[in-house]
Amino acid sequence: MNNKTDSGGFIIFIVGSVLLCYWIITISYKFPFYNWDLVPYIASVLSYETRDIAQLHKITYEILQKAVPEGIFQALVSGKYREHMFNNPTDFYSHLKGYQIKPLYIFLVYILSKLGFSVVNATIYVSSISVLLTSILLYFWISRHTNFFIGFGLTILLLIQSRLADLARLSTPDALSALFIIVPLYLYIERKQSNLY
């Protein structure tokens, strides 16, 4: 297809990519969704430098209380399970192993926090950047087989219908996992197709 290689097609792809980035950044930063997973992931990041269980628990909730709106913080410490975790550092710590099985996500959040970003925002940054990269790859992939206009529309539909766009708002490794699924899938399928010709 001509628009894959000509400069006009490249410009369309760049403009579409910028629009995708703007949309994803807007939804992730204006409308973050703070679910309870944020709490143990922050503690997992802090555990790189804080080994004392009581101190880790205390710092985690102090950071959360300062970083999220009061209503969100109350939601994160309300209910039987969440309240128990808020009041019991030892039990809270025992649950971290279920979150520390995602070391790459935790490490990336840790690196961003060491670069000066707040640890709470860093969890959203990793998610939103992962969705950005996945979206641009999907856009490029679809456009290779149609054109850049159709590729852009189908990418938006995919992001909405699959709820992938929503992952940019979450403090979870799900968006990063999606990226690590899409990239090898793209490489495998495209390589297999190129071997057919």
Short mmCIF file of N, CA, C and O in Angstrom, two decimals, residues 65-156:
data_model
loop_
_atom_site.label_atom_id
_atom_site.label_comp_id
_atom_site.label_asym_id
_atom_site.label_seq_id
_atom_site.Cartn_x
_atom_site.Cartn_y
_atom_site.Cartn_z
N GLN A 65 -2.53 8.76 51.97
CA GLN A 65 -3.40 9.79 52.53
C GLN A 65 -3.07 11.17 51.96
O GLN A 65 -3.95 11.99 51.75
N LYS A 66 -1.80 11.41 51.70
CA LYS A 66 -1.39 12.70 51.14
C LYS A 66 -1.64 12.80 49.63
O LYS A 66 -1.86 13.89 49.10
N ALA A 67 -1.61 11.67 48.95
CA ALA A 67 -1.62 11.68 47.48
C ALA A 67 -3.00 11.58 46.84
O ALA A 67 -3.19 12.08 45.73
N VAL A 68 -3.95 10.94 47.52
CA VAL A 68 -5.26 10.75 46.91
C VAL A 68 -6.30 11.59 47.64
O VAL A 68 -6.11 11.96 48.80
N PRO A 69 -7.41 11.92 46.97
CA PRO A 69 -8.48 12.67 47.64
C PRO A 69 -8.97 11.93 48.89
O PRO A 69 -8.93 10.70 48.96
N GLU A 70 -9.46 12.70 49.85
CA GLU A 70 -9.88 12.13 51.14
C GLU A 70 -10.93 11.04 50.96
O GLU A 70 -10.88 9.99 51.63
N GLY A 71 -11.88 11.27 50.07
CA GLY A 71 -12.93 10.27 49.84
C GLY A 71 -12.37 8.96 49.31
O GLY A 71 -12.83 7.87 49.69
N ILE A 72 -11.37 9.06 48.45
CA ILE A 72 -10.72 7.86 47.91
C ILE A 72 -9.96 7.14 49.02
O ILE A 72 -10.03 5.91 49.15
N PHE A 73 -9.26 7.90 49.84
CA PHE A 73 -8.50 7.28 50.93
C PHE A 73 -9.44 6.54 51.87
O PHE A 73 -9.15 5.41 52.29
N GLN A 74 -10.57 7.16 52.20
CA GLN A 74 -11.54 6.50 53.08
C GLN A 74 -12.07 5.21 52.46
O GLN A 74 -12.28 4.22 53.16
N ALA A 75 -12.26 5.22 51.13
CA ALA A 75 -12.72 4.01 50.45
C ALA A 75 -11.65 2.91 50.50
O ALA A 75 -11.98 1.72 50.57
N LEU A 76 -10.38 3.31 50.50
CA LEU A 76 -9.28 2.34 50.53
C LEU A 76 -9.06 1.72 51.91
O LEU A 76 -8.35 0.72 52.03
N VAL A 77 -9.66 2.32 52.93
CA VAL A 77 -9.49 1.78 54.29
C VAL A 77 -10.83 1.37 54.91
O VAL A 77 -10.89 1.08 56.10
N SER A 78 -11.88 1.35 54.11
CA SER A 78 -13.21 1.00 54.62
C SER A 78 -13.62 -0.39 54.14
O SER A 78 -13.20 -0.84 53.08
N GLY A 79 -14.46 -1.03 54.91
CA GLY A 79 -14.87 -2.39 54.61
C GLY A 79 -14.05 -3.36 55.46
O GLY A 79 -12.95 -3.04 55.91
N LYS A 80 -14.59 -4.54 55.66
CA LYS A 80 -13.99 -5.48 56.59
C LYS A 80 -12.53 -5.80 56.24
O LYS A 80 -11.63 -5.70 57.09
N TYR A 81 -12.26 -6.19 55.01
CA TYR A 81 -10.91 -6.58 54.60
C TYR A 81 -9.96 -5.39 54.60
O TYR A 81 -8.87 -5.44 55.16
N ARG A 82 -10.38 -4.29 53.97
CA ARG A 82 -9.50 -3.12 53.85
C ARG A 82 -9.21 -2.50 55.21
O ARG A 82 -8.09 -2.06 55.47
N GLU A 83 -10.20 -2.49 56.07
CA GLU A 83 -10.00 -1.94 57.42
C GLU A 83 -9.03 -2.83 58.20
O GLU A 83 -8.17 -2.33 58.94
N HIS A 84 -9.16 -4.14 58.01
CA HIS A 84 -8.26 -5.06 58.69
C HIS A 84 -6.82 -4.83 58.23
O HIS A 84 -5.89 -4.82 59.04
N MET A 85 -6.63 -4.66 56.92
CA MET A 85 -5.30 -4.40 56.38
C MET A 85 -4.73 -3.07 56.90
O MET A 85 -3.53 -2.96 57.16
N PHE A 86 -5.61 -2.09 57.06
CA PHE A 86 -5.20 -0.77 57.55
C PHE A 86 -4.75 -0.84 59.00
O PHE A 86 -3.84 -0.11 59.43
N ASN A 87 -5.33 -1.73 59.78
CA ASN A 87 -5.06 -1.80 61.22
C ASN A 87 -4.08 -2.90 61.61
O ASN A 87 -3.70 -2.99 62.78
N ASN A 88 -3.65 -3.73 60.66
CA ASN A 88 -2.79 -4.87 61.01
C ASN A 88 -1.58 -4.96 60.09
O ASN A 88 -1.64 -5.60 59.04
N PRO A 89 -0.48 -4.32 60.47
CA PRO A 89 0.72 -4.32 59.63
C PRO A 89 1.24 -5.71 59.27
O PRO A 89 1.65 -5.95 58.14
N THR A 90 1.19 -6.65 60.20
CA THR A 90 1.72 -7.99 59.93
C THR A 90 0.89 -8.71 58.89
O THR A 90 1.44 -9.31 57.95
N ASP A 91 -0.42 -8.67 59.04
CA ASP A 91 -1.30 -9.32 58.05
C ASP A 91 -1.18 -8.63 56.69
O ASP A 91 -1.18 -9.28 55.65
N PHE A 92 -1.07 -7.31 56.71
CA PHE A 92 -0.90 -6.55 55.48
C PHE A 92 0.38 -7.01 54.77
O PHE A 92 0.37 -7.28 53.56
N TYR A 93 1.45 -7.10 55.51
CA TYR A 93 2.74 -7.51 54.93
C TYR A 93 2.66 -8.91 54.35
O TYR A 93 3.26 -9.19 53.30
N SER A 94 1.93 -9.80 55.01
CA SER A 94 1.83 -11.18 54.53
C SER A 94 1.14 -11.27 53.17
O SER A 94 1.32 -12.24 52.44
N HIS A 95 0.34 -10.26 52.82
CA HIS A 95 -0.37 -10.26 51.54
C HIS A 95 0.48 -9.71 50.39
O HIS A 95 0.09 -9.83 49.23
N LEU A 96 1.60 -9.10 50.71
CA LEU A 96 2.41 -8.46 49.66
C LEU A 96 3.00 -9.46 48.68
O LEU A 96 3.24 -9.12 47.52
N LYS A 97 3.23 -10.69 49.12
CA LYS A 97 3.81 -11.69 48.22
C LYS A 97 2.95 -11.91 46.99
O LYS A 97 3.46 -12.21 45.91
N GLY A 98 1.64 -11.76 47.14
CA GLY A 98 0.73 -11.92 46.01
C GLY A 98 0.85 -10.80 44.99
O GLY A 98 0.39 -10.94 43.85
N TYR A 99 1.48 -9.71 45.37
CA TYR A 99 1.68 -8.58 44.47
C TYR A 99 3.13 -8.49 43.98
O TYR A 99 3.38 -7.98 42.88
N GLN A 100 4.04 -9.02 44.76
CA GLN A 100 5.46 -8.95 44.40
C GLN A 100 5.84 -9.95 43.32
O GLN A 100 6.98 -9.99 42.88
N ILE A 101 4.87 -10.76 42.86
CA ILE A 101 5.13 -11.67 41.74
C ILE A 101 5.13 -10.91 40.41
O ILE A 101 5.30 -11.52 39.36
N LYS A 102 4.94 -9.60 40.46
CA LYS A 102 5.03 -8.74 39.27
C LYS A 102 6.25 -7.83 39.42
O LYS A 102 6.13 -6.61 39.55
N PRO A 103 7.44 -8.39 39.43
CA PRO A 103 8.64 -7.59 39.77
C PRO A 103 8.96 -6.48 38.77
O PRO A 103 9.47 -5.44 39.17
N LEU A 104 8.68 -6.69 37.48
CA LEU A 104 9.02 -5.66 36.50
C LEU A 104 8.19 -4.40 36.73
O LEU A 104 8.72 -3.29 36.71
N TYR A 105 6.90 -4.59 36.95
CA TYR A 105 6.03 -3.44 37.21
C TYR A 105 6.50 -2.68 38.45
O TYR A 105 6.65 -1.45 38.43
N ILE A 106 6.77 -3.41 39.52
CA ILE A 106 7.21 -2.78 40.77
C ILE A 106 8.55 -2.07 40.58
O ILE A 106 8.74 -0.95 41.06
N PHE A 107 9.45 -2.70 39.83
CA PHE A 107 10.76 -2.09 39.60
C PHE A 107 10.63 -0.80 38.78
O PHE A 107 11.29 0.20 39.08
N LEU A 108 9.78 -0.81 37.75
CA LEU A 108 9.59 0.40 36.94
C LEU A 108 9.00 1.54 37.76
O LEU A 108 9.40 2.70 37.62
N VAL A 109 8.04 1.21 38.61
CA VAL A 109 7.46 2.23 39.49
C VAL A 109 8.54 2.75 40.43
O VAL A 109 8.64 3.97 40.68
N TYR A 110 9.36 1.85 40.95
CA TYR A 110 10.45 2.25 41.84
C TYR A 110 11.42 3.21 41.14
O TYR A 110 11.80 4.24 41.70
N ILE A 111 11.80 2.87 39.92
CA ILE A 111 12.73 3.72 39.15
C ILE A 111 12.12 5.11 38.94
O ILE A 111 12.81 6.13 39.14
N LEU A 112 10.86 5.17 38.56
CA LEU A 112 10.21 6.47 38.36
C LEU A 112 10.17 7.27 39.66
O LEU A 112 10.37 8.48 39.67
N SER A 113 9.91 6.57 40.76
CA SER A 113 9.87 7.27 42.05
C SER A 113 11.25 7.82 42.42
O SER A 113 11.36 8.89 43.01
N LYS A 114 12.31 7.10 42.04
CA LYS A 114 13.67 7.58 42.31
C LYS A 114 14.04 8.74 41.40
O LYS A 114 14.95 9.52 41.71
N LEU A 115 13.34 8.87 40.27
CA LEU A 115 13.58 9.98 39.35
C LEU A 115 12.84 11.24 39.78
O LEU A 115 12.92 12.27 39.11
N GLY A 116 12.08 11.13 40.87
CA GLY A 116 11.43 12.32 41.42
C GLY A 116 9.92 12.35 41.30
O GLY A 116 9.28 13.28 41.78
N PHE A 117 9.33 11.34 40.66
CA PHE A 117 7.87 11.28 40.57
C PHE A 117 7.30 10.68 41.85
O PHE A 117 7.95 9.85 42.49
N SER A 118 6.11 11.10 42.21
CA SER A 118 5.49 10.50 43.39
C SER A 118 5.19 9.04 43.07
O SER A 118 4.87 8.69 41.93
N VAL A 119 5.30 8.19 44.08
CA VAL A 119 5.11 6.76 43.86
C VAL A 119 3.69 6.46 43.39
O VAL A 119 3.46 5.55 42.60
N VAL A 120 2.71 7.23 43.87
CA VAL A 120 1.32 7.02 43.44
C VAL A 120 1.18 7.35 41.97
O VAL A 120 0.61 6.57 41.18
N ASN A 121 1.71 8.51 41.56
CA ASN A 121 1.63 8.88 40.14
C ASN A 121 2.43 7.92 39.27
O ASN A 121 2.05 7.63 38.14
N ALA A 122 3.54 7.41 39.79
CA ALA A 122 4.37 6.50 39.02
C ALA A 122 3.62 5.23 38.64
O ALA A 122 3.84 4.68 37.56
N THR A 123 2.72 4.77 39.51
CA THR A 123 1.93 3.57 39.17
C THR A 123 1.05 3.84 37.95
O THR A 123 0.88 2.97 37.10
N ILE A 124 0.50 5.06 37.86
CA ILE A 124 -0.33 5.44 36.71
C ILE A 124 0.55 5.65 35.48
O ILE A 124 0.16 5.29 34.37
N TYR A 125 1.73 6.23 35.67
CA TYR A 125 2.62 6.48 34.53
C TYR A 125 3.00 5.18 33.83
O TYR A 125 3.00 5.11 32.60
N VAL A 126 3.35 4.16 34.60
CA VAL A 126 3.72 2.88 33.98
C VAL A 126 2.55 2.32 33.18
O VAL A 126 2.72 1.85 32.05
N SER A 127 1.35 2.42 33.74
CA SER A 127 0.16 1.92 33.04
C SER A 127 -0.12 2.72 31.78
O SER A 127 -0.37 2.16 30.71
N SER A 128 -0.07 4.04 31.88
CA SER A 128 -0.42 4.87 30.73
C SER A 128 0.62 4.75 29.61
O SER A 128 0.28 4.69 28.43
N ILE A 129 1.90 4.67 29.97
CA ILE A 129 2.94 4.51 28.95
C ILE A 129 2.79 3.15 28.26
O ILE A 129 2.95 3.04 27.04
N SER A 130 2.45 2.13 29.03
CA SER A 130 2.23 0.80 28.44
C SER A 130 1.07 0.82 27.46
O SER A 130 1.15 0.24 26.37
N VAL A 131 -0.01 1.49 27.83
CA VAL A 131 -1.17 1.58 26.93
C VAL A 131 -0.82 2.41 25.70
O VAL A 131 -1.22 2.09 24.58
N LEU A 132 -0.04 3.48 25.90
CA LEU A 132 0.41 4.30 24.76
C LEU A 132 1.19 3.46 23.75
O LEU A 132 0.91 3.49 22.55
N LEU A 133 2.15 2.71 24.23
CA LEU A 133 2.98 1.89 23.34
C LEU A 133 2.15 0.81 22.66
O LEU A 133 2.32 0.55 21.45
N THR A 134 1.25 0.19 23.40
CA THR A 134 0.38 -0.83 22.83
C THR A 134 -0.52 -0.23 21.76
O THR A 134 -0.71 -0.81 20.68
N SER A 135 -1.05 0.95 22.03
CA SER A 135 -1.96 1.61 21.09
C SER A 135 -1.25 1.97 19.79
O SER A 135 -1.79 1.75 18.70
N ILE A 136 -0.05 2.51 19.91
CA ILE A 136 0.70 2.90 18.70
C ILE A 136 1.08 1.66 17.89
O ILE A 136 1.00 1.66 16.66
N LEU A 137 1.43 0.57 18.58
CA LEU A 137 1.74 -0.67 17.87
C LEU A 137 0.50 -1.20 17.15
O LEU A 137 0.57 -1.61 15.98
N LEU A 138 -0.64 -1.21 17.83
CA LEU A 138 -1.89 -1.67 17.21
C LEU A 138 -2.23 -0.81 16.00
O LEU A 138 -2.63 -1.31 14.94
N TYR A 139 -2.10 0.50 16.16
CA TYR A 139 -2.38 1.44 15.07
C TYR A 139 -1.48 1.15 13.86
O TYR A 139 -1.94 1.06 12.72
N PHE A 140 -0.19 0.97 14.13
CA PHE A 140 0.76 0.67 13.06
C PHE A 140 0.43 -0.67 12.40
O PHE A 140 0.44 -0.80 11.17
N TRP A 141 0.12 -1.66 13.22
CA TRP A 141 -0.15 -3.02 12.73
C TRP A 141 -1.38 -3.04 11.84
O TRP A 141 -1.36 -3.58 10.72
N ILE A 142 -2.47 -2.45 12.31
CA ILE A 142 -3.70 -2.42 11.52
C ILE A 142 -3.51 -1.62 10.24
O ILE A 142 -3.97 -2.01 9.17
N SER A 143 -2.79 -0.51 10.36
CA SER A 143 -2.58 0.36 9.19
C SER A 143 -1.75 -0.32 8.10
O SER A 143 -1.89 -0.01 6.93
N ARG A 144 -0.90 -1.24 8.50
CA ARG A 144 -0.10 -1.98 7.50
C ARG A 144 -0.98 -2.79 6.57
O ARG A 144 -0.59 -3.09 5.44
N HIS A 145 -2.16 -3.17 7.06
CA HIS A 145 -3.03 -4.05 6.27
C HIS A 145 -4.27 -3.34 5.75
O HIS A 145 -5.07 -3.95 5.03
N THR A 146 -4.45 -2.08 6.11
CA THR A 146 -5.57 -1.30 5.57
C THR A 146 -5.00 0.04 5.11
O THR A 146 -4.29 0.09 4.14
N ASN A 147 -5.35 1.11 5.79
CA ASN A 147 -4.71 2.41 5.60
C ASN A 147 -4.73 3.13 6.93
O ASN A 147 -5.34 2.66 7.89
N PHE A 148 -4.08 4.28 6.99
CA PHE A 148 -3.91 4.95 8.28
C PHE A 148 -5.21 5.49 8.85
O PHE A 148 -5.37 5.55 10.07
N PHE A 149 -6.15 5.86 8.01
CA PHE A 149 -7.44 6.37 8.50
C PHE A 149 -8.26 5.25 9.11
O PHE A 149 -8.79 5.37 10.22
N ILE A 150 -8.38 4.15 8.38
CA ILE A 150 -9.11 2.99 8.91
C ILE A 150 -8.38 2.45 10.14
O ILE A 150 -9.00 2.08 11.14
N GLY A 151 -7.05 2.40 10.07
CA GLY A 151 -6.26 1.91 11.20
C GLY A 151 -6.51 2.72 12.46
O GLY A 151 -6.64 2.16 13.55
N PHE A 152 -6.61 4.05 12.30
CA PHE A 152 -6.86 4.91 13.45
C PHE A 152 -8.23 4.61 14.06
O PHE A 152 -8.36 4.43 15.28
N GLY A 153 -9.26 4.53 13.20
CA GLY A 153 -10.62 4.25 13.69
C GLY A 153 -10.72 2.89 14.37
O GLY A 153 -11.33 2.77 15.45
N LEU A 154 -10.12 1.88 13.76
CA LEU A 154 -10.18 0.54 14.34
C LEU A 154 -9.40 0.46 15.65
O LEU A 154 -9.80 -0.24 16.58
N THR A 155 -8.31 1.19 15.73
CA THR A 155 -7.53 1.21 16.98
C THR A 155 -8.34 1.81 18.11
O THR A 155 -8.37 1.27 19.22
N ILE A 156 -9.01 2.92 17.84
CA ILE A 156 -9.87 3.55 18.86
C ILE A 156 -10.95 2.58 19.30
O ILE A 156 -11.21 2.41 20.51
#
